[in-house]
mmCIF file of C-alpha atoms in Angstrom:
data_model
loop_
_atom_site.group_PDB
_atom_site.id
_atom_site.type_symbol
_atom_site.label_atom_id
_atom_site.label_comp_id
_atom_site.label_asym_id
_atom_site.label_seq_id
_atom_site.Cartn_x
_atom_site.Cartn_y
_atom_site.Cartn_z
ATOM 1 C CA UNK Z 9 -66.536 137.243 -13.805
ATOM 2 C CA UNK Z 10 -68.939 134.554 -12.574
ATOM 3 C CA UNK Z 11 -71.875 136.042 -14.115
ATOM 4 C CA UNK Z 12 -70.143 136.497 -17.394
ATOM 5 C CA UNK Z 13 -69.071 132.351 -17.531
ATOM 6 C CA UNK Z 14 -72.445 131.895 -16.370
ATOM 7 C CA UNK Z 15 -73.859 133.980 -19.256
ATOM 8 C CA UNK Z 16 -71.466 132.091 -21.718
ATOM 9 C CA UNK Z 17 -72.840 128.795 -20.363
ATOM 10 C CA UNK Z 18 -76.332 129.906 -20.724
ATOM 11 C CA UNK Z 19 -76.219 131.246 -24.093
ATOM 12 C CA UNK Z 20 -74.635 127.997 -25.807
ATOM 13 C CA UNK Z 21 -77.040 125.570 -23.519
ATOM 14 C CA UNK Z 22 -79.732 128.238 -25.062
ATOM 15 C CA UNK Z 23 -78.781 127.721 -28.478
ATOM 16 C CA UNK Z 24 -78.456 124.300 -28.392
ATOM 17 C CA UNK Z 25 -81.915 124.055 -27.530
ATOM 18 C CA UNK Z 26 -83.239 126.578 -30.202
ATOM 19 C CA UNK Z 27 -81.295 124.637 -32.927
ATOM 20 C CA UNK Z 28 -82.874 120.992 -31.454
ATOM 21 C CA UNK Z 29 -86.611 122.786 -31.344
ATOM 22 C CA UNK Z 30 -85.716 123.644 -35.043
ATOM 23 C CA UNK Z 31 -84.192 120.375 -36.339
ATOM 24 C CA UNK Z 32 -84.238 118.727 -38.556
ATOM 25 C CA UNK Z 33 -84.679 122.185 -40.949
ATOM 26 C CA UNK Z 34 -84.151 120.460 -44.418
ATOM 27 C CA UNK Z 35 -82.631 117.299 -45.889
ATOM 28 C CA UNK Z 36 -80.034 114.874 -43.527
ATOM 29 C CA UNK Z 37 -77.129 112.958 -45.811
ATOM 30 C CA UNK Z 38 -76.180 110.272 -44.411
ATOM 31 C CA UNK Z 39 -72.131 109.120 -45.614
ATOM 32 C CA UNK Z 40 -71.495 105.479 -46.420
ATOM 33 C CA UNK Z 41 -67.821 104.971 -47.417
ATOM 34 C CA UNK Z 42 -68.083 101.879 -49.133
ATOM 35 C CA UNK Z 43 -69.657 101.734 -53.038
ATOM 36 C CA UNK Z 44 -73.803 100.294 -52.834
ATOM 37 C CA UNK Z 45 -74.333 97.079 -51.892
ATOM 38 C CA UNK Z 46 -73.104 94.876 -49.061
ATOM 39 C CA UNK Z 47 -73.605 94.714 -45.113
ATOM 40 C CA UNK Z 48 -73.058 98.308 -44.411
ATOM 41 C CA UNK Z 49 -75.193 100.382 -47.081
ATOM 42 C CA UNK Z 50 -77.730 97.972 -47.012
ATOM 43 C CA UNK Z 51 -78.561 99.200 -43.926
ATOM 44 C CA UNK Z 52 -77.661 102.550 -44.104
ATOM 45 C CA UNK Z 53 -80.898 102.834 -46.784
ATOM 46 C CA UNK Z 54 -83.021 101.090 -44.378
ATOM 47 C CA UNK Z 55 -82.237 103.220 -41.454
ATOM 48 C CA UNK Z 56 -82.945 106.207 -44.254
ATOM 49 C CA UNK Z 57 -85.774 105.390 -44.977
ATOM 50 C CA UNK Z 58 -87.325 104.734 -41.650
ATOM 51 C CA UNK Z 59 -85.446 108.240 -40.121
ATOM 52 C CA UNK Z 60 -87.239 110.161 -43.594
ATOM 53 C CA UNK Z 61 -90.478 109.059 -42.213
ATOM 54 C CA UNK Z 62 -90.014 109.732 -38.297
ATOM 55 C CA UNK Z 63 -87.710 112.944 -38.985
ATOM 56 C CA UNK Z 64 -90.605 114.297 -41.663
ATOM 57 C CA UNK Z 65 -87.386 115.185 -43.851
ATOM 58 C CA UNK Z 66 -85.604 113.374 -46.717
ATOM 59 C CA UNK Z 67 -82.674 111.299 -45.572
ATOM 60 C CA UNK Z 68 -80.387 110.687 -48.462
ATOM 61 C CA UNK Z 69 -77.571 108.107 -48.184
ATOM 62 C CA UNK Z 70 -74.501 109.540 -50.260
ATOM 63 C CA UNK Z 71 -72.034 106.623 -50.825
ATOM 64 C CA UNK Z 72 -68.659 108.773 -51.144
ATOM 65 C CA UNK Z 73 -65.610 106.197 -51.469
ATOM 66 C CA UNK Z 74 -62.090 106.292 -51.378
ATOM 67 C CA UNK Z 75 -58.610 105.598 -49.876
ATOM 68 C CA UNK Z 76 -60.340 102.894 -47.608
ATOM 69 C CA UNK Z 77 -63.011 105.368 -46.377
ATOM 70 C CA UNK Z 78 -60.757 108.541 -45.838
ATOM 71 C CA UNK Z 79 -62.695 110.587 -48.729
ATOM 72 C CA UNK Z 80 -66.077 109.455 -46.725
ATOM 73 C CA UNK Z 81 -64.564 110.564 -42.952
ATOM 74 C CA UNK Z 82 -63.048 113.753 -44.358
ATOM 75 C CA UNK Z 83 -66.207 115.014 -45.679
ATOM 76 C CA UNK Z 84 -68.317 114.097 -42.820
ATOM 77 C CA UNK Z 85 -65.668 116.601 -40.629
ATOM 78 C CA UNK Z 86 -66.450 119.075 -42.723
ATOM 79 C CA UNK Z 87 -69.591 119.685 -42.576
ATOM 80 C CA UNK Z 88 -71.504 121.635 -39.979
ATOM 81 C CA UNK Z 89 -72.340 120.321 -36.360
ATOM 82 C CA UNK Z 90 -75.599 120.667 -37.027
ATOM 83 C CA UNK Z 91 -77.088 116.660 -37.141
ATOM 84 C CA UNK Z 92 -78.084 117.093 -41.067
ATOM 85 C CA UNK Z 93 -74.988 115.197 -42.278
ATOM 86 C CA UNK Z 94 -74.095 112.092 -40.378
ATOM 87 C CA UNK Z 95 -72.186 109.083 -41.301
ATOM 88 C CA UNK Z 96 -73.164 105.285 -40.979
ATOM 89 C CA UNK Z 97 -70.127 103.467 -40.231
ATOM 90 C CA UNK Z 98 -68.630 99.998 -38.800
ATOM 91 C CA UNK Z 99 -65.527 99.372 -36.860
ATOM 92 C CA UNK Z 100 -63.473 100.002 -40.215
ATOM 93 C CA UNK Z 101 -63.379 103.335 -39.092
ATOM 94 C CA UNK Z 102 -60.682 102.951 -36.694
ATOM 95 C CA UNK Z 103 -58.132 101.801 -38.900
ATOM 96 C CA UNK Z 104 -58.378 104.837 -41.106
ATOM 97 C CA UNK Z 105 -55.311 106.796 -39.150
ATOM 98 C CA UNK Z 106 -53.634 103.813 -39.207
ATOM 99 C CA UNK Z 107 -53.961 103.034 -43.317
ATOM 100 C CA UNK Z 108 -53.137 106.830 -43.692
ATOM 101 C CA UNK Z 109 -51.415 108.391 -41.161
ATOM 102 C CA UNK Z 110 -50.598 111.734 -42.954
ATOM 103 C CA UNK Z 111 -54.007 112.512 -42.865
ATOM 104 C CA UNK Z 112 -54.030 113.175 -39.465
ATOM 105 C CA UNK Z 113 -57.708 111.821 -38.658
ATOM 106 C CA UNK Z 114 -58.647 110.668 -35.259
ATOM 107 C CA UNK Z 115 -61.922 109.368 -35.151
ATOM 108 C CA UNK Z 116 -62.048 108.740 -31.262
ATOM 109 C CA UNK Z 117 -61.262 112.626 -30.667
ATOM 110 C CA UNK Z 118 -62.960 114.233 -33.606
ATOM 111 C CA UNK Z 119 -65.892 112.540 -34.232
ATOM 112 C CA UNK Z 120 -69.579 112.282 -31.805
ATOM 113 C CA UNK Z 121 -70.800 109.305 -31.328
ATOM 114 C CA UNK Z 122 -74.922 109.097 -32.091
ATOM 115 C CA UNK Z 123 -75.373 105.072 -31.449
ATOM 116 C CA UNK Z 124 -75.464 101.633 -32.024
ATOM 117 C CA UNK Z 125 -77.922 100.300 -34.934
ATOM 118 C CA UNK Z 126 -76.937 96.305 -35.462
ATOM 119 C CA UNK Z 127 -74.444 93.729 -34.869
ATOM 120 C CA UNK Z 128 -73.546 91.608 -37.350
ATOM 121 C CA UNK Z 129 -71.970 88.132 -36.659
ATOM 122 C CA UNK Z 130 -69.144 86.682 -38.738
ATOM 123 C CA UNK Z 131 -68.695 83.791 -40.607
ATOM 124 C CA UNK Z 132 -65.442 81.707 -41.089
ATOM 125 C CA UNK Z 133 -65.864 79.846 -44.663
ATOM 126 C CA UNK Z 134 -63.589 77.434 -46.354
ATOM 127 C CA UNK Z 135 -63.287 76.905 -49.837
ATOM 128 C CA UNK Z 136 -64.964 73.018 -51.197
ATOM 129 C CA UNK Z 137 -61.236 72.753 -52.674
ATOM 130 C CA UNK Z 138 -59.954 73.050 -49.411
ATOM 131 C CA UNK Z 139 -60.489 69.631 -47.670
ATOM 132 C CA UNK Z 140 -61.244 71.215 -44.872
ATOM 133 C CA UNK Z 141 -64.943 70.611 -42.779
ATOM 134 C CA UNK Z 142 -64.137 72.378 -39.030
ATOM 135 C CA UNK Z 143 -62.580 75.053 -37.417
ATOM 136 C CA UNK Z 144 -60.435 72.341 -35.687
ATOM 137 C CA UNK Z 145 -59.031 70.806 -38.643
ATOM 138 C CA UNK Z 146 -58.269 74.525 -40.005
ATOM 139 C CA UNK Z 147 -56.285 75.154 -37.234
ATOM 140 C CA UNK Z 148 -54.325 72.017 -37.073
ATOM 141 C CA UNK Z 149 -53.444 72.160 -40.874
ATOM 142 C CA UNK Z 150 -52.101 76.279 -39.854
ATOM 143 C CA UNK Z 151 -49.848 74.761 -37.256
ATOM 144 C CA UNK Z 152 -48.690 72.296 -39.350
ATOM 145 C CA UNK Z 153 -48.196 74.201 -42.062
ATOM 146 C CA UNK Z 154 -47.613 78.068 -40.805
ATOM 147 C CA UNK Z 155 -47.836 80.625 -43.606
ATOM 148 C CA UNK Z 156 -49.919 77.970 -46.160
ATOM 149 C CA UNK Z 157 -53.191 79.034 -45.680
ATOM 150 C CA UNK Z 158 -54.397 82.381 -47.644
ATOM 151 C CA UNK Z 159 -57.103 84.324 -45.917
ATOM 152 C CA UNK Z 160 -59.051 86.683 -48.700
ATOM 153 C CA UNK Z 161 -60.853 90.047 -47.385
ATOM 154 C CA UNK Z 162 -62.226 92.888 -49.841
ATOM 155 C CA UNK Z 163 -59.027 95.185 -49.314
ATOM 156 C CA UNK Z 164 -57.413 96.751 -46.183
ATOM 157 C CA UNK Z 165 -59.165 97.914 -43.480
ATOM 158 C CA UNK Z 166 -62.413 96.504 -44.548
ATOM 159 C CA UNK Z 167 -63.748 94.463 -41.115
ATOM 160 C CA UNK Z 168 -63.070 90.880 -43.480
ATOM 161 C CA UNK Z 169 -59.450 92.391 -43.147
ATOM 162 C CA UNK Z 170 -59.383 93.415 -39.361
ATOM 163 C CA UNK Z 171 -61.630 89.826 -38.426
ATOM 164 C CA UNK Z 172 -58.765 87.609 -40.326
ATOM 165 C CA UNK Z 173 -55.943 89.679 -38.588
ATOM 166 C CA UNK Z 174 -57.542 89.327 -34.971
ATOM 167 C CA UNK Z 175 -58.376 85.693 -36.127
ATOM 168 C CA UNK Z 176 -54.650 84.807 -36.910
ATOM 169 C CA UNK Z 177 -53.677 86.602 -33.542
ATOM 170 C CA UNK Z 178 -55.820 84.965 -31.498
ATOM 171 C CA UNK Z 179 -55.472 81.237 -32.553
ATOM 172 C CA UNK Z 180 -51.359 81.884 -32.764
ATOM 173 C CA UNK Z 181 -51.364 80.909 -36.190
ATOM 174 C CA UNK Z 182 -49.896 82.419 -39.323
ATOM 175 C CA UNK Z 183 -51.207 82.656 -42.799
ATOM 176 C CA UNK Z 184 -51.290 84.882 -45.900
ATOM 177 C CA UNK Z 185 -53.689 87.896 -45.946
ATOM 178 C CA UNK Z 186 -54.616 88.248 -49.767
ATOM 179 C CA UNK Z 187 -56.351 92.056 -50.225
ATOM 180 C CA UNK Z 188 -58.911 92.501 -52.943
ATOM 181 C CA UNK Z 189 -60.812 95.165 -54.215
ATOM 182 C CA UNK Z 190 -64.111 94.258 -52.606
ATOM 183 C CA UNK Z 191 -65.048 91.114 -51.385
ATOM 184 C CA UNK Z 192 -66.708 89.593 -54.231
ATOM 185 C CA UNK Z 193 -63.535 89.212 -56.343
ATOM 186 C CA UNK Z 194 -62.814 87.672 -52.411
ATOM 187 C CA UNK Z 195 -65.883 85.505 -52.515
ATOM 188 C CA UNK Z 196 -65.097 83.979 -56.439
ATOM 189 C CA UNK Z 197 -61.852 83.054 -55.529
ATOM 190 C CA UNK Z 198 -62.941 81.007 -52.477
ATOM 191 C CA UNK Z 199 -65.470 79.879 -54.474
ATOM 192 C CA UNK Z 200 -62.994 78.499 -57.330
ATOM 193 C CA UNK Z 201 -60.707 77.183 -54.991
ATOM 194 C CA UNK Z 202 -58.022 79.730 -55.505
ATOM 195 C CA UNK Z 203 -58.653 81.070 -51.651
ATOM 196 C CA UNK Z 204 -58.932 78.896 -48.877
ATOM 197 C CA UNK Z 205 -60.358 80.514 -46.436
ATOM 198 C CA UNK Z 206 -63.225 84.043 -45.720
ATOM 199 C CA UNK Z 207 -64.241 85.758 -42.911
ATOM 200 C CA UNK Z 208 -66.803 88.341 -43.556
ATOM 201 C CA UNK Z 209 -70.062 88.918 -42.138
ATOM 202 C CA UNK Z 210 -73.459 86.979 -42.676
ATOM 203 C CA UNK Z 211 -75.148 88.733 -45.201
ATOM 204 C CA UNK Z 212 -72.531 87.332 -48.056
ATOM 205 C CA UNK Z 213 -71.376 84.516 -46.647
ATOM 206 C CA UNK Z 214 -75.045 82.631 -45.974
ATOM 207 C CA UNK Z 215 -76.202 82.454 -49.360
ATOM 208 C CA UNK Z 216 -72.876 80.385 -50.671
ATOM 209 C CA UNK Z 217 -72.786 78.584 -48.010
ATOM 210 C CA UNK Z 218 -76.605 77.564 -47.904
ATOM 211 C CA UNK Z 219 -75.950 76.945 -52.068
ATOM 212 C CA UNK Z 220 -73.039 74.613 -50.769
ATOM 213 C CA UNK Z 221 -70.431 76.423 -52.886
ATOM 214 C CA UNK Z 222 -68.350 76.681 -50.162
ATOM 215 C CA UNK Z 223 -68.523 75.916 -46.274
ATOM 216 C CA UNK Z 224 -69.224 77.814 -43.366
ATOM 217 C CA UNK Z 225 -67.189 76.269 -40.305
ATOM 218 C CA UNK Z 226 -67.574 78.838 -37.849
ATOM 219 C CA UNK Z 227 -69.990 82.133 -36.431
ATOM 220 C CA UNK Z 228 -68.745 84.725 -34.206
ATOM 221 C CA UNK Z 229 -72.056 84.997 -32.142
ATOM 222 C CA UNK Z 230 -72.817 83.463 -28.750
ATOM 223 C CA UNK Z 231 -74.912 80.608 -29.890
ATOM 224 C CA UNK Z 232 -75.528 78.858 -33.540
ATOM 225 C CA UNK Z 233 -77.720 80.879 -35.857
ATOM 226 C CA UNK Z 234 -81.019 80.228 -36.996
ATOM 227 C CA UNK Z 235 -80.560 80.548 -40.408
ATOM 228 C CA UNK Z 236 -77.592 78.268 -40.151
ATOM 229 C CA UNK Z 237 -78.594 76.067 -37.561
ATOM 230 C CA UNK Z 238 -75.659 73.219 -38.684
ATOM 231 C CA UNK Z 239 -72.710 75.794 -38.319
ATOM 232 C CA UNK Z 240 -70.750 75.706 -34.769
ATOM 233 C CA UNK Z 241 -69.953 78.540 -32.961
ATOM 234 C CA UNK Z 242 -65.960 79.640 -32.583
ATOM 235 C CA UNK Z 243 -66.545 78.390 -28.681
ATOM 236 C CA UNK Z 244 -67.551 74.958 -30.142
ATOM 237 C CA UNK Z 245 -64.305 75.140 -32.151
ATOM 238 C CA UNK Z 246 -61.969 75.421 -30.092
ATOM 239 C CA UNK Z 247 -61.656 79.400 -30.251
ATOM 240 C CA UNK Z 248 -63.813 80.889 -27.532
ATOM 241 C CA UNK Z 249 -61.647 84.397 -27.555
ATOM 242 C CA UNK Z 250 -63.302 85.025 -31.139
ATOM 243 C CA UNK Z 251 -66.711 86.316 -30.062
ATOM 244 C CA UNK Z 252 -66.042 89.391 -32.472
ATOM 245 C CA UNK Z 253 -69.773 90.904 -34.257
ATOM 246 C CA UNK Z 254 -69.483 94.105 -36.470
ATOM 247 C CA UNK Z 255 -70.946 96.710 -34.989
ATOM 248 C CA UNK Z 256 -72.549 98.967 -37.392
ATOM 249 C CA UNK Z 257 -73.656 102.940 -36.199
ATOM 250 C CA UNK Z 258 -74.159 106.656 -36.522
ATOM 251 C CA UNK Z 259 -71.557 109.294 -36.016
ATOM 252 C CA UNK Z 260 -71.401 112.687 -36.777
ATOM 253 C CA UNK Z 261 -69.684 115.725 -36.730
ATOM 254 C CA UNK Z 262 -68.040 116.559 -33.162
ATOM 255 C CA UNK Z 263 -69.852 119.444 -31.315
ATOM 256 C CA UNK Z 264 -73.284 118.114 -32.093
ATOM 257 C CA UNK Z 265 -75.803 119.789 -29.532
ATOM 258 C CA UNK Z 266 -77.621 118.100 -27.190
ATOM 259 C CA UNK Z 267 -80.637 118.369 -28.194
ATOM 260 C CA UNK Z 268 -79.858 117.416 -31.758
ATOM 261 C CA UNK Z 269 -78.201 114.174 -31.002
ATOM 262 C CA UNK Z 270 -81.282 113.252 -28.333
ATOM 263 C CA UNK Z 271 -83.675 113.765 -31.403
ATOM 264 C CA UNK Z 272 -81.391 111.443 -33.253
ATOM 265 C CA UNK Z 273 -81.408 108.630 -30.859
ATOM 266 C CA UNK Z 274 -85.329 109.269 -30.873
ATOM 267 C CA UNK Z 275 -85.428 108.411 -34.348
ATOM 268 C CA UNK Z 276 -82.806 105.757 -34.791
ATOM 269 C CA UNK Z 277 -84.583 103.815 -31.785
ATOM 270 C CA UNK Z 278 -88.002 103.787 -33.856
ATOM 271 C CA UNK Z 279 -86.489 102.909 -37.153
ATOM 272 C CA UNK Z 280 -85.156 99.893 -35.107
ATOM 273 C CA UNK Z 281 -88.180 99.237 -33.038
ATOM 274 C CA UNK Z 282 -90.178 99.202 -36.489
ATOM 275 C CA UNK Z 283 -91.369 95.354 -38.092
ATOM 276 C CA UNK Z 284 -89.409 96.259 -41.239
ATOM 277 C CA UNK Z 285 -86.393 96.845 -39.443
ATOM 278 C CA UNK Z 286 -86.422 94.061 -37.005
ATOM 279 C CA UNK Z 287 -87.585 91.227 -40.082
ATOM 280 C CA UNK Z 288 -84.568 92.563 -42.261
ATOM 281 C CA UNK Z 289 -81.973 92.083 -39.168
ATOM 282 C CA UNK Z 290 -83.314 88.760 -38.889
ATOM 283 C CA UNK Z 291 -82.701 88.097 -42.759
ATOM 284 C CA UNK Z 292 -79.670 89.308 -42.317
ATOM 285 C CA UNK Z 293 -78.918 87.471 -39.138
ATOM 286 C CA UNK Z 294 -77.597 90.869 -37.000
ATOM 287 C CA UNK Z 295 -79.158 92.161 -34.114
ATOM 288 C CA UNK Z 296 -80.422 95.162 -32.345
ATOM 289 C CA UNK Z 297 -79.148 96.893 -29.921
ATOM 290 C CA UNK Z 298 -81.039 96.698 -26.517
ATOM 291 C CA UNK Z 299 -82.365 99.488 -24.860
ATOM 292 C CA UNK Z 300 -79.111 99.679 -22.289
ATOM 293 C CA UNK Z 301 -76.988 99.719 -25.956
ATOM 294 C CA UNK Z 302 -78.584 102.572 -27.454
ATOM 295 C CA UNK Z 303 -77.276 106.410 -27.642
ATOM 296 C CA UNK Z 304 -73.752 107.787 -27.960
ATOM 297 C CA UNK Z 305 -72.216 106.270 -24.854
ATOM 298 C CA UNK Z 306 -72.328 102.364 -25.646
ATOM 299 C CA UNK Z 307 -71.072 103.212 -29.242
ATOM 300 C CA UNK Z 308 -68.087 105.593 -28.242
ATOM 301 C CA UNK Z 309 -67.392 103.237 -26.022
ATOM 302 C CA UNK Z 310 -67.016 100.351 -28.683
ATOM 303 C CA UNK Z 311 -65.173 102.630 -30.968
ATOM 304 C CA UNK Z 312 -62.689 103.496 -28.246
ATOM 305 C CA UNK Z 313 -62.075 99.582 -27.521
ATOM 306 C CA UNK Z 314 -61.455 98.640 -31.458
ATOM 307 C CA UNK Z 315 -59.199 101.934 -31.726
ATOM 308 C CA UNK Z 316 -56.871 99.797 -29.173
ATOM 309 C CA UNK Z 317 -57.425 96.609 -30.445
ATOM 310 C CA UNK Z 318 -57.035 97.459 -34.392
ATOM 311 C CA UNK Z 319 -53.706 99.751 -32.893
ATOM 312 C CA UNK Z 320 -52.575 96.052 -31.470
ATOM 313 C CA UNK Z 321 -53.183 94.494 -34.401
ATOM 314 C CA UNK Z 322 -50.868 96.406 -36.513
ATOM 315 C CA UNK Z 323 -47.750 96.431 -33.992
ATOM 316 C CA UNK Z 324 -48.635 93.055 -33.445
ATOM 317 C CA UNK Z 325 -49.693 90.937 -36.747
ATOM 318 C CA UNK Z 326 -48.809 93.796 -39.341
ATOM 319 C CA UNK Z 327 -52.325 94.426 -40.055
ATOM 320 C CA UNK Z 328 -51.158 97.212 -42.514
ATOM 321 C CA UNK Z 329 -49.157 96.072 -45.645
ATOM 322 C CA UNK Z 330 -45.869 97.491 -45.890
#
């Protein structure tokens, strides 16, 4: 009996390593679930194109949208274990079984994790309209005025959507979550005046802000940004529990060997090690992961603590609308 288990053992740990000496064989996809442009894709093509040349194999990024990045998870289960689809992904993902529960998805159990690319800081931005200039005065006119306040995000269970929730939770203050499709209709109303308030990651909200069409009050990392130098930090405000960043990362199909998944990490690590990588993070004001932050354990594990927070978040602020 034990030298049958043992022969089991041996000829998957064998296999495994045949199909990492082999890989990659042809072609990797790579799944975005949001449409091209924004936070997300734009560095899903950068990480493409950096993997293409390390990997010696095309990397194609397939954005495949729908039902709030169901169609996107559904067809990255599908496909084989094999490394040569994978999906680039941000904490979103976690509040797919929650936006569609009959779909029985579980991302924590039936996904493997690959790692940890960037973090991306957010940005809390009032509208000009608004009268508002801090994070203190923001919160005031909330507790004065519970429920007044709109919050705009690009649609449910984008991380605008899950940042505004965990935002309202944590300063005890209510306000009205407005969902649009995508978060430039988002941006154009705060813009106009018709929202008062965004919270969405650097890469859209620098430019407005830095045109002075609206005003940035508050970032979500651990000291003031370079590129926004003027801008507290939430600890400055008055908020210090909002240190959220968006963590953006690779996942892929569970059962992924070994092997594959080390040869992954390889690559991912030298697409962000590379000049071209590390000047467009700074652009973008997100960082790399350190070396201690890299691989499948530090992102599974940050996946597994948004799965409970995001599951708070609906019993708690009614993330999901009814």
């Amino acid at each position: 009996m034990l030298r049958v288990l043992f022969g089991v053992v041996f000829a998957v740990a064998f296999s495994g390593a045949v199909l990492a000496q082999g890989f990659p064989s042809k072609s990797l996809t790579v799944i975005v679930g949001v449409a091209p442009g924004g936070t997300l894709d734009t560095l899903a093509r950068l990480l493409a194109k950096n993997m293409s040349v390390d990997l010696k194999q095309t990397v194609i990024v397939e954005n495949t949208v729908g039902a709030g990045g169901l169609v996107g998870l559904k067809r990255l289960m599908q496909a084989p274990a094999d490394g040569h689809t994978l999906m680039f992904t941000n904490m979103s993902l976690v509040i797919i079984p929650h936006l569609h529960p009959s779909a029985n998805v579980n991302p924590v159990k039936e996904l493997e994790a690959v790692g940890l690319v960037a973090t991306v800081p957010m940005v809390l931005s009032v509208s000009n309209k608004s009268g508002l200039k801090s994070l203190p005065e923001l919160l005031e006119r909330m507790r004065k005025e519970p429920g007044k306040i709109n919050l705009g995000s690009g649609g449910p269970g984008t991380t605008a959507h899950l940042s505004e929730a965990l935002f309202l939770h944590l300063s005890k203050t209510k306000g009205e979550l407005v969902q649009y499709r995508g978060s430039g209709p988002a941006l154009t109303d705060l813009v106009a005046g018709v929202m008062d308030v965004v919270l969405d990651q650097t890469v859209t909200m620098m430019p407005l802000h830095q045109d002075k069409r609206i005003l940035a009050i508050a970032v979500s990392s651990q000291q003031r940004l370079p590129q926004m130098p003027e801008v507290p930090t939430f600890k400055e405000g008055g908020l210090p529990e909002f240190d959220l960043a968006i963590w953006n990362g690779v996942v892929a199909p569970k059962g992924l060997p070994v092997g594959v998944s080390a040869r992954l990490v390889e690559s991912i690590s030298r697409a962000i090690d590379g000049q071209e990588f590390k000047e467009r993070l700074a652009q973008l004001a997100a960082q790399a992961p350190s070396q201690s932050q890299r691989g499948p354990a530090p992102l599974m594990k940050l996946i597994e603590q948004d799965s409970v927070m995001v599951a708070g978040l609906v019993r708690d602020v009614g993330l999901i609308p009814k």
